[in-house]
Coordinates of C-alpha atoms and ligand atoms in Angstrom, one line a residue:
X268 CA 0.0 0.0 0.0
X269 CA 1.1 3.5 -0.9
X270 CA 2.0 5.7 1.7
X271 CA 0.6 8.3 -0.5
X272 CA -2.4 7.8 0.0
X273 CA -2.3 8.3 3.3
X274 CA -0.6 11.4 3.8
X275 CA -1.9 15.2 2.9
X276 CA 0.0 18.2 3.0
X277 CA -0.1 19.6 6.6
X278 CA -1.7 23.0 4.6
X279 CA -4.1 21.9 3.1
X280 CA -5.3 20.6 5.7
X281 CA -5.3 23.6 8.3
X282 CA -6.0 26.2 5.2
X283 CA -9.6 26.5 5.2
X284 CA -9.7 27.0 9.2
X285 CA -13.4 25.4 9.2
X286 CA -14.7 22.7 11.7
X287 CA -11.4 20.2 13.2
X288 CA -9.1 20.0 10.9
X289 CA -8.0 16.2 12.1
X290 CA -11.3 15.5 11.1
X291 CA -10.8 16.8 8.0
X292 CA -7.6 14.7 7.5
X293 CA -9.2 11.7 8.6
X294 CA -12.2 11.9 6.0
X295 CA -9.9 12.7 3.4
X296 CA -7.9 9.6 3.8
X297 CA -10.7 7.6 4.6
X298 CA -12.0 8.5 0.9
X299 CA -9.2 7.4 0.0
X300 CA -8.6 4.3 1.5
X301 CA -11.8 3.0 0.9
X302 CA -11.8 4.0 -2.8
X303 CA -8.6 2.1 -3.0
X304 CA -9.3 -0.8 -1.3
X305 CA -12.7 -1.3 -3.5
X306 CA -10.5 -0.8 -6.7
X307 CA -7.5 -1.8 -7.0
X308 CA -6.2 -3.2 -3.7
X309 CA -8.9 -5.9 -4.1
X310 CA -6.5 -7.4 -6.3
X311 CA -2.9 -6.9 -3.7
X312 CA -2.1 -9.9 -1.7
X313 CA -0.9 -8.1 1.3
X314 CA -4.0 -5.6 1.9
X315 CA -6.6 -8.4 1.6
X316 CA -4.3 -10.5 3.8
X317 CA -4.8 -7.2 6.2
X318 CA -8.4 -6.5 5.6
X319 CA -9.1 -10.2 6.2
X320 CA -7.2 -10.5 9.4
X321 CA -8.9 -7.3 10.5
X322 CA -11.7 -6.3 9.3
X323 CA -13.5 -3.4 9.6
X324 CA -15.7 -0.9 12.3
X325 CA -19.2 -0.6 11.6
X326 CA -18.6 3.5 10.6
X327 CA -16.4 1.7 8.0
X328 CA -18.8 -0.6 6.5
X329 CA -21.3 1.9 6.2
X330 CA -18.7 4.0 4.4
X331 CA -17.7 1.3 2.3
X332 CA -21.7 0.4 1.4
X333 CA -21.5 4.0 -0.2
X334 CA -18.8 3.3 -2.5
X335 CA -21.7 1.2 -4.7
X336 CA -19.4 -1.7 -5.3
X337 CA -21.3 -4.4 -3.4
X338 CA -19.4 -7.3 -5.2
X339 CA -15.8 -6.1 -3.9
X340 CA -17.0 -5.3 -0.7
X341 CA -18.8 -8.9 -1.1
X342 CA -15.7 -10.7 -1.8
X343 CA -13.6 -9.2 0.8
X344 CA -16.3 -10.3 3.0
X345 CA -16.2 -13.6 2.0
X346 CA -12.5 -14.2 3.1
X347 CA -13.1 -12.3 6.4
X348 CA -15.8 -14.5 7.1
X349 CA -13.4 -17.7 5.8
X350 CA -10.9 -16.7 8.3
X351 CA -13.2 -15.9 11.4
X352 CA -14.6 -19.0 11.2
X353 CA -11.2 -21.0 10.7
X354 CA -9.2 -19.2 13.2
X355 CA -11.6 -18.8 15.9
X356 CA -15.5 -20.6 15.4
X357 CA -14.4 -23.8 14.4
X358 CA -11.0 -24.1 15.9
X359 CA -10.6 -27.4 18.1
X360 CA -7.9 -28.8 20.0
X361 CA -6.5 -28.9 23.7
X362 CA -5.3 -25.4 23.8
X363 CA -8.1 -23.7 22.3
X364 CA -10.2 -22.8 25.2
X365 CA -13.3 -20.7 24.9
X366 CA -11.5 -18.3 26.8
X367 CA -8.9 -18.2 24.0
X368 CA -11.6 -17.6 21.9
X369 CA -13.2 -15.1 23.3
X370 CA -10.0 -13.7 23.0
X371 CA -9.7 -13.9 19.7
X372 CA -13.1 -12.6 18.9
X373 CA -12.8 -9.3 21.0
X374 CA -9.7 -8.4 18.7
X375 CA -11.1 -8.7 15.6
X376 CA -14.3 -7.0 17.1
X377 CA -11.8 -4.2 18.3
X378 CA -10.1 -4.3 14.9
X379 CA -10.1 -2.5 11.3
X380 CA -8.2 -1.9 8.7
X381 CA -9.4 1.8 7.8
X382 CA -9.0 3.0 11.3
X383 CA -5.5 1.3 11.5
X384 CA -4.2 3.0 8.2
X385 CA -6.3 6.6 9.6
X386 CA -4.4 6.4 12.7
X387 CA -1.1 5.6 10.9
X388 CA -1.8 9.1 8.4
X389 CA -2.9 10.9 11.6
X390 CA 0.4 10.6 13.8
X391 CA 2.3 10.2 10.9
X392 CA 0.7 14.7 10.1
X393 CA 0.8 15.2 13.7
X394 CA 4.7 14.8 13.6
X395 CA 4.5 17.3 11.4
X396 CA 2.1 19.6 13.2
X397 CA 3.8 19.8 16.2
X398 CA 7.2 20.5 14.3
X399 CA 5.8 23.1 12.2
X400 CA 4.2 24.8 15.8
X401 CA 7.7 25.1 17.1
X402 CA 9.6 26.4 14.0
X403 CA 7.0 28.0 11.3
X404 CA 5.9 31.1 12.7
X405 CA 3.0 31.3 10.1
X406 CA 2.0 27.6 10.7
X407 CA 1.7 28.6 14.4
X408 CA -0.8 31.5 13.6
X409 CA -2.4 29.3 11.3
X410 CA -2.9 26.6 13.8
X411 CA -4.6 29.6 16.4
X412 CA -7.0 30.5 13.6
X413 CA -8.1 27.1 13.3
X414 CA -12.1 27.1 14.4
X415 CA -11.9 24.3 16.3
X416 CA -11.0 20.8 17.3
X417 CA -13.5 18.2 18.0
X418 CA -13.3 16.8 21.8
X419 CA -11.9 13.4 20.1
X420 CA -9.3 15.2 18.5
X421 CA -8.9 17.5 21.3
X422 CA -7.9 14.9 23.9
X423 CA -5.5 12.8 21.2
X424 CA -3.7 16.1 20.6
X425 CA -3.2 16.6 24.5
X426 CA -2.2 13.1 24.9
X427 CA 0.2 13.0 21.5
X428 CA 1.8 16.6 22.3
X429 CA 2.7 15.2 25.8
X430 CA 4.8 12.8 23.9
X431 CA 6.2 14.3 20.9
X432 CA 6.9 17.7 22.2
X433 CA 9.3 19.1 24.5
X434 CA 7.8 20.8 27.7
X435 CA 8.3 24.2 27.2
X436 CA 6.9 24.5 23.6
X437 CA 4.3 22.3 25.1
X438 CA 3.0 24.9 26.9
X439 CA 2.8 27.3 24.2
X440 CA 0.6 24.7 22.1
X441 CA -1.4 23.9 24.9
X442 CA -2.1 27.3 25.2
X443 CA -3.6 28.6 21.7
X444 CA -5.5 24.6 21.6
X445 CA -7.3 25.9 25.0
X446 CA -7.7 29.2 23.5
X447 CA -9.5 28.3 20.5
X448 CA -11.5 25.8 22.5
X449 CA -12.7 27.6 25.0
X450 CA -14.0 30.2 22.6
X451 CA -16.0 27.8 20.4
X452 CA -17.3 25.7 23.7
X453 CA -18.9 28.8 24.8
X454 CA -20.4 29.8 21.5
X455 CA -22.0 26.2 20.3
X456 CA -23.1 26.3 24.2
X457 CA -24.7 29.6 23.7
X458 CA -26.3 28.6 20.3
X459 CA -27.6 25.6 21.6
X460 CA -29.2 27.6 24.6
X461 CA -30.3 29.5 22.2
X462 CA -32.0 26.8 20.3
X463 CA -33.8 25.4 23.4
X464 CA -35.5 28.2 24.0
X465 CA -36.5 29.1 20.7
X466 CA -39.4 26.8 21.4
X467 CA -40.8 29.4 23.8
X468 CA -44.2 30.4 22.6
X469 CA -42.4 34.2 22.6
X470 CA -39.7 33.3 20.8
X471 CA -42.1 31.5 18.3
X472 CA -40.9 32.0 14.5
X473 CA -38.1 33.2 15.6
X474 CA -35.7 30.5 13.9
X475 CA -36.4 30.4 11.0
X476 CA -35.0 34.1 10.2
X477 CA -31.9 33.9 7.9
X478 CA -29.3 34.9 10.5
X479 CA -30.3 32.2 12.7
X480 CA -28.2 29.4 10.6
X481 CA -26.0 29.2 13.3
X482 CA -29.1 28.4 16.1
X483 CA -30.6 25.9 13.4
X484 CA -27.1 24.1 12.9
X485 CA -26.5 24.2 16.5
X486 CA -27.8 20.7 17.4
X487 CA -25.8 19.0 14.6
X488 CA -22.7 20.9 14.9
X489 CA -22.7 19.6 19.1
X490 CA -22.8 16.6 18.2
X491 CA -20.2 16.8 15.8
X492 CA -18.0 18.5 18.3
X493 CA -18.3 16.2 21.1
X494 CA -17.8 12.8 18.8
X495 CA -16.4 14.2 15.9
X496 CA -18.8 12.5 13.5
X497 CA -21.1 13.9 11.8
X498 CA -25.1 12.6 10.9
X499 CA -24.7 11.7 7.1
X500 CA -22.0 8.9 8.8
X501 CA -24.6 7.0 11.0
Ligands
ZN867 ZN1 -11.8 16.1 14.9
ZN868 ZN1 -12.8 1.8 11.2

C-alpha cells in the first residue's frame, strides 16, 4: 500500500480553518482508503491478507456500502468471514479454550483496517504539526485561527503533544488549543441555549429568520463536536 495515499499536505489541511481540521484529514484519507481498497487493492495480496485478518468498524462498513461496489465489498467479505470461522468458530484442539476464543473474537471485534491506516496518516501529520508549531511562525498562527477541534481530536492532541513535544513549547501549544477551544465551547453552548429556547411560545418563529443558521445548525454541529462524527456517517 502506498504511503501516498495516506498522507496530505499539513496545509491543506489547516487552510480553510473550518470545523477540526483532524477530522478533516481523517475523511480525506478515509475516501481514500476505501476508494482504494474497493479498486484496485482488491487485487494486492498483502492488503486483503490485512483486511481479512482485521476487518473493519461498523462507521467503515457503512462508508464502504457507499462506494456502490457491493461485489468487492462482497468478496472481501467472504474471506473475512473464511478466516473468522477458521481461526476462531471452528478451531478445536486442547489449547483452544473458549476463553482463547473469546480472546480472539474481541480483537477482531476491536479491529479494522481503515482505522489502522487513519491512525497511521494521523500521527504520521501530527509529527508534522507539532514541528511546524515550534519552528514556522505562520504555521503557528495558522494553527490559532483554526475554528476548532472536535473533543476526540482535542484529547489525542493533549495526549500526542505530551509525547512528541518538548515541555516548554508544550505549553505554548497547549495554550492557543485551549484558547480556540474555550471560545468555540462557549459559542456552540450559547447557540444551543439558544435553540432550546426558541421553542418558547415568545420566541415563536423566531428561527427560522436567515441569521439564525447558526441556532438551526446548532444541534448537529454539538454533536459533531463532542464525537467528531457527523449525521450523514450513521
Ligand atoms: Zn476532529
Ligand atoms: Zn474503522
Amino acid at each position: 500500500m502506498r504511503e501516498s495515499i495516506l498522507t496530505i499536505p499539513v496545509n491543506e489541511v489547516f487552510e480553510p480553518r473550518e470545523g477540526c481540521p483532524i477530522c478533516r484529514m481523517r475523511d480525506t484519507v478515509e475516501q481514500h482508503i476505501c476508494e482504494y481498497i474497493m479498486g484496485a487493492a482488491m487485487m494486492e495480496p498483502d492488503v486483503r491478507m490485512e483486511t481479512n485478518k482485521l476487518g473493519f468498524c461498523h462507521t467503515h462498513y457503512g462508508q464502504l456500502l457507499k462506494q456502490n461496489n457491493r461485489l468487492s465489498l462482497a468478496l472481501m467479505l467472504n474471506s473475512h468471514l473464511e478466516e473468522v470461522r477458521a481461526n476462531i468458530i471452528d478451531k478445536k484442539g486442547l489449547f483452544d479454550s473458549k476463553d482463547s476464543k473469546a480472546k480472539k473474537a474481541a480483537e477482531v471485534d476491536g479491529t479494522c483496517f481503515v482505522c489502522s491506516k487513519v491512525q497511521w496518516g494521523i500521527d504520521h501529520m501530527l509529527d508534522t504539526v507539532f514541528t511546524m508549531f515550534q519552528k514556522d511562525g505562520k504555521f503557528k498562527n495558522m494553527f490559532k485561527s483554526q475554528e476548532y477541534f472536535c473533543l476526540p481530536h482535542y484529547h489525542y492532541l493533549i495526549e500526542q503533544s505530551a509525547v512528541k513535544m518538548p515541555k516548554g513549547e508544550r505549553s505554548d501549544f497547549l495554550a492557543a488549543l485551549d484558547e480556540i477551544m474555550r471560545g468555540y465551547a462557549k459559542q456552540l453552548n450559547s447557540d444551543v441555549n439558544e435553540f432550546c429556547n426558541s421553542f418558547d411560545y415568545r420566541n415563536a418563529g423566531k428561527l427560522h429568520s436567515a441569521e439564525m443558521e447558526h441556532v438551526r445548525s446548532s444541534v448537529d454541529r454539538a454533536i459533531m463536536f463532542l464525537t467528531s462524527r457527523g449525521r450523514e456517517e450513521e
